[in-house]
Short mmCIF file of C-alpha atoms and ligand atoms in Angstrom, two decimals:
data_model
loop_
_atom_site.label_atom_id
_atom_site.label_comp_id
_atom_site.label_asym_id
_atom_site.label_seq_id
_atom_site.Cartn_x
_atom_site.Cartn_y
_atom_site.Cartn_z
CA UNK A 1 148.54 146.97 -60.18
CA UNK A 2 151.76 146.35 -58.30
CA UNK A 3 151.19 149.39 -56.08
CA UNK A 4 151.02 148.64 -52.39
CA UNK A 5 147.72 149.78 -51.01
CA UNK A 6 147.44 150.79 -47.40
CA UNK A 7 145.02 149.23 -44.94
CA UNK A 8 142.98 152.42 -45.07
CA UNK A 9 142.72 152.34 -48.84
CA UNK A 10 141.75 148.69 -48.75
CA UNK A 11 138.94 149.31 -46.24
CA UNK A 12 137.68 152.27 -48.26
CA UNK A 13 137.69 150.25 -51.48
CA UNK A 14 135.67 147.48 -49.85
CA UNK A 15 133.01 149.94 -48.70
CA UNK A 16 133.00 151.51 -52.14
CA UNK A 17 132.50 148.20 -53.86
CA UNK A 18 130.16 146.33 -51.54
CA UNK A 19 128.31 148.99 -49.57
CA UNK A 20 125.45 151.20 -50.67
CA UNK A 21 126.72 154.70 -51.29
CA UNK A 22 124.34 156.41 -48.90
CA UNK A 23 127.12 158.26 -47.05
CA UNK A 24 130.11 160.31 -48.17
CA UNK A 25 132.67 159.71 -45.40
CA UNK A 26 135.89 161.58 -44.79
CA UNK A 27 138.75 159.29 -45.92
CA UNK A 28 139.78 157.97 -42.52
CA UNK A 29 139.38 154.36 -41.38
CA UNK A 30 138.87 154.03 -37.65
CA UNK A 31 139.57 150.96 -35.61
CA UNK A 32 139.51 151.94 -31.95
CA UNK A 33 137.98 154.53 -29.66
CA UNK A 34 138.55 155.57 -26.08
CA UNK A 35 137.08 158.64 -24.42
CA UNK A 36 137.52 161.62 -26.73
CA UNK A 37 139.97 159.77 -28.99
CA UNK A 38 139.73 157.63 -32.10
CA UNK A 39 142.56 155.73 -33.79
CA UNK A 40 142.82 154.85 -37.45
CA UNK A 41 144.13 151.55 -38.81
CA UNK A 42 147.58 153.08 -39.32
CA UNK A 43 147.71 153.95 -35.61
CA UNK A 44 147.17 157.72 -35.91
CA UNK A 45 145.19 159.26 -33.06
CA UNK A 46 142.42 161.81 -33.52
CA UNK A 47 140.24 164.03 -31.38
CA UNK A 48 136.65 163.08 -32.21
CA UNK A 49 134.70 166.28 -32.83
CA UNK A 50 131.59 164.60 -34.20
CA UNK A 51 130.88 162.07 -31.43
CA UNK A 52 128.76 159.99 -33.82
CA UNK A 53 126.34 162.91 -34.15
CA UNK A 54 126.25 163.29 -30.35
CA UNK A 55 125.61 159.61 -29.63
CA UNK A 56 128.91 159.31 -27.76
CA UNK A 57 128.50 162.16 -25.30
CA UNK A 58 129.95 159.89 -22.59
CA UNK A 59 133.08 159.20 -24.67
CA UNK A 60 134.02 156.13 -26.67
CA UNK A 61 133.83 152.76 -24.94
CA UNK A 62 133.07 154.24 -21.53
CA UNK A 63 134.18 151.52 -19.10
CA UNK A 64 131.02 151.69 -16.97
CA UNK A 65 128.73 151.45 -19.99
CA UNK A 66 130.76 148.65 -21.54
CA UNK A 67 130.77 146.80 -18.22
CA UNK A 68 126.97 147.00 -18.07
CA UNK A 69 126.81 145.72 -21.66
CA UNK A 70 129.09 142.77 -20.96
CA UNK A 71 127.37 141.85 -17.71
CA UNK A 72 123.90 141.92 -19.26
CA UNK A 73 125.06 140.29 -22.52
CA UNK A 74 126.14 137.23 -20.54
CA UNK A 75 122.88 137.11 -18.57
CA UNK A 76 119.90 137.93 -20.78
CA UNK A 77 119.78 139.99 -23.97
CA UNK A 78 116.29 139.70 -25.42
CA UNK A 79 113.05 138.02 -24.47
CA UNK A 80 110.59 139.98 -26.62
CA UNK A 81 107.82 141.96 -24.98
CA UNK A 82 105.62 138.85 -25.03
CA UNK A 83 106.98 138.28 -21.49
CA UNK A 84 108.11 140.48 -18.65
CA UNK A 85 111.78 140.79 -17.80
CA UNK A 86 113.48 141.93 -14.61
CA UNK A 87 115.38 144.88 -16.13
CA UNK A 88 112.71 146.78 -18.06
CA UNK A 89 110.62 147.81 -15.03
CA UNK A 90 113.60 149.21 -13.11
CA UNK A 91 114.71 151.05 -16.27
CA UNK A 92 111.25 152.56 -16.78
CA UNK A 93 111.17 153.72 -13.19
CA UNK A 94 114.71 155.09 -13.49
CA UNK A 95 114.28 157.02 -16.74
CA UNK A 96 110.85 158.47 -15.87
CA UNK A 97 112.28 159.74 -12.57
CA UNK A 98 115.39 161.01 -14.31
CA UNK A 99 113.41 163.12 -16.78
CA UNK A 100 110.29 163.62 -14.66
CA UNK A 101 107.57 162.05 -16.83
CA UNK A 102 104.91 159.52 -15.88
CA UNK A 103 105.70 156.97 -18.56
CA UNK A 104 108.21 155.87 -21.19
CA UNK A 105 107.93 153.88 -24.41
CA UNK A 106 111.32 152.44 -25.38
CA UNK A 107 112.35 151.93 -29.01
CA UNK A 108 115.70 151.52 -30.76
CA UNK A 109 116.71 154.13 -33.30
CA UNK A 110 115.95 157.81 -33.06
CA UNK A 111 113.61 157.86 -36.02
CA UNK A 112 111.55 155.06 -34.48
CA UNK A 113 111.06 157.21 -31.41
CA UNK A 114 109.95 160.09 -33.66
CA UNK A 115 107.53 157.75 -35.46
CA UNK A 116 106.24 156.61 -32.08
CA UNK A 117 105.68 160.20 -30.95
CA UNK A 118 103.78 160.93 -34.17
CA UNK A 119 101.56 157.89 -33.68
CA UNK A 120 100.89 158.75 -30.04
CA UNK A 121 100.05 162.36 -30.94
CA UNK A 122 97.64 161.33 -33.68
CA UNK A 123 95.89 158.78 -31.49
CA UNK A 124 95.69 161.28 -28.64
CA UNK A 125 94.18 163.77 -31.10
CA UNK A 126 91.40 161.40 -32.10
CA UNK A 127 90.68 159.90 -28.71
CA UNK A 128 91.19 162.84 -26.35
CA UNK A 129 90.81 165.93 -28.49
CA UNK A 130 88.02 164.72 -30.76
CA UNK A 131 89.74 165.36 -34.09
CA UNK A 132 87.75 163.95 -37.05
CA UNK A 133 88.99 160.66 -38.49
CA UNK A 134 92.21 160.92 -40.50
CA UNK A 135 92.41 164.70 -40.08
CA UNK A 136 95.09 164.95 -37.38
CA UNK A 137 97.77 167.45 -38.38
CA UNK A 138 101.26 167.86 -36.94
CA UNK A 139 103.22 171.10 -37.26
CA UNK A 140 106.95 170.87 -37.97
CA UNK A 141 109.71 173.42 -38.58
CA UNK A 142 111.46 174.27 -41.82
CA UNK A 143 114.89 172.63 -42.19
CA UNK A 144 113.98 170.03 -39.60
CA UNK A 145 115.83 166.76 -39.28
CA UNK A 146 113.98 163.95 -37.51
CA UNK A 147 115.35 160.87 -39.30
CA UNK A 148 114.93 158.88 -42.48
CA UNK A 149 111.77 156.77 -42.56
CA UNK A 150 109.19 157.42 -45.25
CA UNK A 151 106.83 159.25 -42.89
CA UNK A 152 109.55 161.33 -41.30
CA UNK A 153 111.07 162.45 -44.61
CA UNK A 154 107.53 163.34 -45.71
CA UNK A 155 107.83 166.59 -43.77
CA UNK A 156 111.47 167.35 -44.60
CA UNK A 157 112.29 170.16 -47.02
CA UNK A 158 115.75 168.78 -47.79
CA UNK A 159 115.64 167.67 -51.43
CA UNK A 160 118.38 165.12 -50.83
CA UNK A 161 116.23 163.47 -48.20
CA UNK A 162 113.03 163.49 -50.25
CA UNK A 163 114.00 163.28 -53.95
CA UNK A 164 112.29 160.32 -55.67
CA UNK A 165 111.19 158.80 -52.37
CA UNK A 166 107.53 159.79 -52.70
CA UNK A 167 104.59 159.44 -52.35
CA UNK A 168 104.72 160.94 -48.90
CA UNK A 169 102.65 160.67 -45.73
CA UNK A 170 100.11 163.49 -45.43
CA UNK A 171 99.14 165.28 -42.23
CA UNK A 172 102.03 167.69 -41.67
CA UNK A 173 102.40 171.46 -42.06
CA UNK A 174 105.74 173.20 -42.06
CA UNK A 175 106.38 176.63 -40.59
CA UNK A 176 109.59 178.66 -40.27
CA UNK A 177 111.78 177.73 -37.29
CA UNK A 178 112.18 180.27 -34.49
CA UNK A 179 109.05 182.16 -35.52
CA UNK A 180 106.39 182.26 -32.80
CA UNK A 181 104.07 184.35 -34.97
CA UNK A 182 104.06 181.62 -37.61
CA UNK A 183 103.26 179.02 -34.96
CA UNK A 184 100.41 181.08 -33.51
CA UNK A 185 99.02 181.70 -37.01
CA UNK A 186 99.06 178.05 -38.00
CA UNK A 187 97.50 177.00 -34.68
CA UNK A 188 94.76 179.58 -35.25
CA UNK A 189 94.11 178.46 -38.82
CA UNK A 190 94.03 174.69 -38.41
CA UNK A 191 91.77 173.29 -35.67
CA UNK A 192 92.98 169.80 -36.59
CA UNK A 193 96.48 170.32 -35.18
CA UNK A 194 97.45 167.81 -32.51
CA UNK A 195 101.16 168.50 -32.02
CA UNK A 196 104.14 170.71 -32.76
CA UNK A 197 107.24 168.56 -33.34
CA UNK A 198 110.45 170.57 -32.99
CA UNK A 199 114.17 170.35 -32.28
CA UNK A 200 115.04 172.90 -29.56
CA UNK A 201 118.23 173.56 -31.55
CA UNK A 202 118.39 172.35 -35.15
CA UNK A 203 121.52 170.21 -35.23
CA UNK A 204 121.63 168.82 -38.76
CA UNK A 205 120.47 172.12 -40.25
CA UNK A 206 123.75 173.59 -38.98
CA UNK A 207 123.30 174.11 -35.23
CA UNK A 208 120.59 176.74 -35.63
CA UNK A 209 120.03 178.18 -32.17
CA UNK A 210 116.68 179.98 -31.78
CA UNK A 211 115.87 183.02 -29.62
CA UNK A 212 116.19 182.30 -25.90
CA UNK A 213 112.44 182.19 -25.28
CA UNK A 214 111.41 180.35 -28.42
CA UNK A 215 110.61 176.98 -26.85
CA UNK A 216 108.98 178.59 -23.84
CA UNK A 217 106.70 180.67 -26.05
CA UNK A 218 106.01 177.72 -28.31
CA UNK A 219 104.89 175.75 -25.25
CA UNK A 220 102.54 178.57 -24.24
CA UNK A 221 101.07 178.83 -27.73
CA UNK A 222 100.55 175.06 -27.82
CA UNK A 223 98.99 174.95 -24.36
CA UNK A 224 96.43 177.58 -25.33
CA UNK A 225 95.25 175.43 -28.22
CA UNK A 226 95.50 172.06 -26.45
CA UNK A 227 98.31 171.00 -28.79
CA UNK A 228 101.18 168.75 -27.69
CA UNK A 229 104.68 170.21 -27.72
CA UNK A 230 106.95 167.35 -28.81
CA UNK A 231 110.66 168.07 -28.30
CA UNK A 232 113.02 166.01 -30.43
CA UNK A 233 116.08 166.04 -28.16
CA UNK A 234 117.76 163.10 -29.86
CA UNK A 235 120.78 165.27 -30.67
CA UNK A 236 120.44 168.16 -28.20
CA UNK A 237 119.49 166.14 -25.13
CA UNK A 238 121.49 164.26 -22.52
CA UNK A 239 123.89 167.07 -21.55
CA UNK A 240 125.07 167.99 -25.06
CA UNK A 241 123.97 171.62 -24.91
CA UNK A 242 125.15 172.27 -21.36
CA UNK A 243 122.02 171.17 -19.55
CA UNK A 244 120.38 167.81 -19.18
CA UNK A 245 118.03 168.79 -22.01
CA UNK A 246 118.08 171.80 -24.31
CA UNK A 247 114.59 172.62 -23.00
CA UNK A 248 116.16 173.10 -19.56
CA UNK A 249 117.32 176.47 -20.86
CA UNK A 250 120.05 177.88 -18.68
CA UNK A 251 119.89 175.27 -15.97
CA UNK A 252 122.65 172.70 -15.66
CA UNK A 253 121.64 171.16 -12.35
CA UNK A 254 120.95 167.78 -13.99
CA UNK A 255 118.33 166.98 -11.40
CA UNK A 256 114.86 168.25 -10.65
CA UNK A 257 115.40 170.80 -13.35
CA UNK A 258 111.64 171.19 -13.73
CA UNK A 259 111.92 173.41 -10.67
CA UNK A 260 114.24 175.84 -12.41
CA UNK A 261 112.77 178.96 -13.90
CA UNK A 262 114.32 178.36 -17.30
CA UNK A 263 112.86 174.88 -17.82
CA UNK A 264 110.14 174.40 -20.41
CA UNK A 265 108.46 171.05 -20.03
CA UNK A 266 107.52 169.50 -23.34
CA UNK A 267 104.42 167.29 -23.39
CA UNK A 268 106.38 164.63 -25.24
CA UNK A 269 110.15 164.16 -25.00
CA UNK A 270 112.00 162.17 -27.67
CA UNK A 271 115.45 160.77 -26.88
CA UNK A 272 117.97 158.57 -28.69
CA UNK A 273 121.66 158.72 -29.59
CA UNK A 274 123.50 159.34 -26.26
CA UNK A 275 120.78 157.50 -24.36
CA UNK A 276 123.02 154.46 -24.82
CA UNK A 277 126.36 156.27 -24.98
CA UNK A 278 126.79 155.07 -28.54
CA UNK A 279 126.90 151.41 -27.54
CA UNK A 280 123.55 150.14 -28.86
CA UNK A 281 120.59 151.81 -30.55
CA UNK A 282 118.27 152.77 -27.68
CA UNK A 283 115.62 155.46 -28.02
CA UNK A 284 112.63 156.49 -25.96
CA UNK A 285 109.48 158.57 -25.90
CA UNK A 286 108.52 160.05 -22.54
CA UNK A 287 105.17 161.59 -21.72
CA UNK A 288 102.50 161.65 -19.02
CA UNK A 289 99.67 159.19 -18.37
CA UNK A 290 96.97 161.28 -20.04
CA UNK A 291 98.86 161.00 -23.34
CA UNK A 292 100.57 157.61 -23.08
CA UNK A 293 97.29 155.96 -22.01
CA UNK A 294 96.08 156.06 -25.62
CA UNK A 295 98.49 153.24 -26.46
CA UNK A 296 97.02 149.88 -25.53
CA UNK A 297 98.27 146.29 -25.96
CA UNK A 298 98.98 145.30 -29.54
CA UNK A 299 98.76 148.82 -30.94
CA UNK A 300 102.48 149.64 -31.20
CA UNK A 301 105.73 147.86 -30.53
CA UNK A 302 109.20 146.74 -31.50
CA UNK A 303 110.97 143.39 -31.10
CA UNK A 304 114.11 144.91 -29.63
CA UNK A 305 112.55 147.96 -27.94
CA UNK A 306 113.02 147.69 -24.18
CA UNK A 307 115.36 144.71 -24.45
CA UNK A 308 117.20 143.83 -21.23
CA UNK A 309 120.51 144.54 -23.00
CA UNK A 310 119.46 147.93 -24.35
CA UNK A 311 117.87 149.25 -21.19
CA UNK A 312 120.73 148.09 -18.96
CA UNK A 313 123.14 149.97 -21.19
CA UNK A 314 120.88 153.03 -21.19
CA UNK A 315 120.75 153.12 -17.40
CA UNK A 316 124.54 152.96 -17.23
CA UNK A 317 124.82 155.69 -19.86
CA UNK A 318 122.48 158.03 -17.94
CA UNK A 319 124.30 157.26 -14.70
CA UNK A 320 127.56 158.42 -16.30
CA UNK A 321 125.99 161.69 -17.47
CA UNK A 322 124.94 162.53 -13.93
CA UNK A 323 127.91 161.04 -12.11
CA UNK A 324 130.51 162.83 -14.21
CA UNK A 325 128.72 166.16 -14.37
CA UNK A 326 128.72 166.16 -18.16
CA UNK A 327 126.16 168.94 -18.50
CA UNK A 328 128.21 171.28 -16.33
CA UNK A 329 131.36 170.41 -18.26
CA UNK A 330 129.63 170.97 -21.60
CA UNK A 331 128.33 174.33 -20.43
CA UNK A 332 131.67 175.58 -19.13
CA UNK A 333 133.77 174.34 -22.04
CA UNK A 334 131.19 175.45 -24.58
CA UNK A 335 131.61 179.05 -23.42
CA UNK A 336 135.37 178.68 -23.71
CA UNK A 337 135.10 177.14 -27.19
CA UNK A 338 132.87 179.92 -28.54
CA UNK A 339 135.09 182.58 -26.96
CA UNK A 340 138.16 181.15 -28.69
CA UNK A 341 136.31 180.73 -31.97
CA UNK A 342 134.93 184.29 -31.82
CA UNK A 343 138.51 185.49 -31.78
CA UNK A 344 139.16 183.35 -34.84
CA UNK A 345 136.13 184.89 -36.54
CA UNK A 346 137.67 188.32 -35.86
CA UNK A 347 141.05 187.25 -37.25
CA UNK A 348 139.97 185.36 -40.33
CA UNK A 349 137.86 186.32 -43.31
CA UNK A 350 137.23 182.66 -43.93
CA UNK A 351 134.92 182.12 -40.95
CA UNK A 352 131.87 184.30 -40.68
CA UNK A 353 130.47 183.12 -37.35
CA UNK A 354 130.46 180.64 -34.52
CA UNK A 355 127.20 179.58 -32.92
CA UNK A 356 125.86 176.93 -30.62
CA UNK A 357 125.18 175.99 -27.06
CA UNK A 358 127.16 173.85 -24.65
CA UNK A 359 129.36 171.59 -26.75
CA UNK A 360 127.09 171.59 -29.80
CA UNK A 361 128.66 174.28 -31.95
CA UNK A 362 129.28 175.19 -35.56
CA UNK A 363 131.59 177.42 -37.52
CA UNK A 364 130.09 178.98 -40.61
CA UNK A 365 132.66 179.12 -43.40
CA UNK A 366 132.43 182.24 -45.48
CA UNK A 367 131.90 180.45 -48.80
CA UNK A 368 128.81 179.45 -50.79
CA UNK A 369 127.19 176.17 -49.66
CA UNK A 370 128.33 174.51 -52.94
CA UNK A 371 131.98 175.36 -52.30
CA UNK A 372 134.31 172.55 -51.25
CA UNK A 373 136.31 174.72 -48.84
CA UNK A 374 134.61 173.40 -45.67
CA UNK A 375 135.30 169.84 -46.83
CA UNK A 376 138.94 170.74 -47.50
CA UNK A 377 139.21 172.32 -44.06
CA UNK A 378 137.91 169.07 -42.56
CA UNK A 379 140.53 167.13 -44.54
CA UNK A 380 143.23 169.46 -43.20
CA UNK A 381 141.86 169.09 -39.66
CA UNK A 382 142.03 165.35 -40.09
CA UNK A 383 145.69 165.61 -41.10
CA UNK A 384 146.28 167.56 -37.89
CA UNK A 385 144.47 164.94 -35.81
CA UNK A 386 140.95 166.29 -35.40
CA UNK A 387 137.82 164.79 -36.94
CA UNK A 388 134.85 166.95 -37.88
CA UNK A 389 132.51 167.04 -40.87
CA UNK A 390 130.66 169.73 -42.77
CA UNK A 391 126.90 169.83 -42.64
CA UNK A 392 125.06 171.65 -45.43
CA UNK A 393 128.21 172.47 -47.38
CA UNK A 394 129.75 175.43 -45.61
CA UNK A 395 128.96 174.73 -41.95
CA UNK A 396 131.32 172.67 -39.77
CA UNK A 397 129.82 171.16 -36.63
CA UNK A 398 132.10 170.74 -33.63
CA UNK A 399 130.73 168.37 -31.01
CA UNK A 400 133.36 166.49 -29.00
CA UNK A 401 132.47 163.89 -26.36
CA UNK A 402 131.44 165.74 -23.21
CA UNK A 403 134.19 164.07 -21.17
CA UNK A 404 136.76 166.37 -22.78
CA UNK A 405 138.94 168.39 -20.38
CA UNK A 406 139.70 172.10 -20.58
CA UNK A 407 143.31 171.44 -21.57
CA UNK A 408 142.27 169.07 -24.34
CA UNK A 409 139.66 171.50 -25.59
CA UNK A 410 142.23 174.31 -25.74
CA UNK A 411 144.58 172.06 -27.70
CA UNK A 412 141.74 171.41 -30.15
CA UNK A 413 140.99 175.13 -30.44
CA UNK A 414 144.67 175.62 -31.36
CA UNK A 415 144.39 172.96 -34.06
CA UNK A 416 141.23 174.50 -35.50
CA UNK A 417 142.72 178.01 -35.42
CA UNK A 418 146.02 177.02 -37.01
CA UNK A 419 144.28 174.99 -39.70
CA UNK A 420 141.92 177.78 -40.69
CA UNK A 421 144.60 180.46 -40.59
CA UNK A 422 146.66 178.34 -43.02
CA UNK A 423 143.71 178.33 -45.39
CA UNK A 424 143.50 182.08 -45.29
CA UNK A 425 146.80 182.71 -47.02
C1 LIG B 1 119.91 161.66 -35.44
C2 LIG B 1 118.59 162.30 -35.25
C3 LIG B 1 117.40 161.60 -35.49
C4 LIG B 1 117.37 160.20 -36.05
O1 LIG B 1 118.01 159.26 -35.24
P1 LIG B 1 118.44 157.84 -35.89
O2 LIG B 1 118.95 157.06 -34.71
O3 LIG B 1 119.50 158.14 -36.90
O4 LIG B 1 117.24 157.26 -36.50
C5 LIG B 1 116.21 162.25 -35.26
N1 LIG B 1 116.18 163.51 -34.80
C6 LIG B 1 117.30 164.21 -34.56
C7 LIG B 1 117.21 165.60 -34.04
C8 LIG B 1 118.55 163.64 -34.80
O5 LIG B 1 119.66 164.34 -34.59
#
């Protein structure tokens, strides 16, 4: 009892005792962030290689985003959508131009945007496609991650996400990811399908990167059957994968990318996370008039969705992405990262592969998913000043803020290499 406990231990004990145990954090207690760095309560500095699951693409506490927050926080934060405000309209114009869609519906968390997309697709199915009442079906991919509400977990195949949370929402069919044949088959078989909801790269599943033409072909298959392609770019979007959106393919121009040959335009685009640079929960669904028109007054909403504070922050966050060329940086440094990690794969039996796009990457550790080795590697990385976390047991995701420089990235590659080579012995 007389032992001195550190500030870190104290903070961890408090969370243990008073917080629900719905996460299993790495034992590090953070108190400050700036750019690509985080500091713990003992003053140790870390490279952040998780970026709050890609919510902090612009780096921690980006001065321009924080300035927008402070300015708007002292002016007007929330009015409810019962009235107009003078920030929402400009935001809607800005974001629809930015991503080239007719209309936007702002929400808060990512999963709310997914829920919104599902509701829009169903309503569109009944009102525009003539689907019989309560029959609308949405196709999803195996190993998807779209968030944690009851409806959204209803189509998850992760037993941790679903166990004892039933009964579930009907109206979804799951097909293998990256399998165009399976998509064409299901579209052929079920005339009640209204949408295909998919992550262009499956982040939570372990950065599963499909064949180059997968999304393009999926869009073609959907178009043929008058089915909406709904891209969940909550994690992959906003420059993370080396282009403004993962559906931009190989284009990193950040502007007018619909003109590029590699761009596949989804019918519905779902954004969250980095839309606010990690400052506030801001999410959005973008689509064209013919789809968004099905939503009329009183049919959907959110108290905080489209708040002056949230949308001001989102505009600043998107401005930073463009102004600092984050997509180009992510593309260039992503190539470098995978090149360095491929060498590590060659030199170490402990890593079986590196995969990813832009600065959304993962190392697959050559152990069974139940093994604790990936966790132990993350603990060792933490000791050496780099924060990352395993996903699905033996996969470690590496996703630093996109403001990282080449020199800093190379330093981080050294840390990762040295740490893993130590484990090999
Ligand atoms: C994080 C994430 C979500 C859920 O976002 P929340 O803000 O946690 O609700 C949905 N889809 C994808 C692809 C995500 O990465």
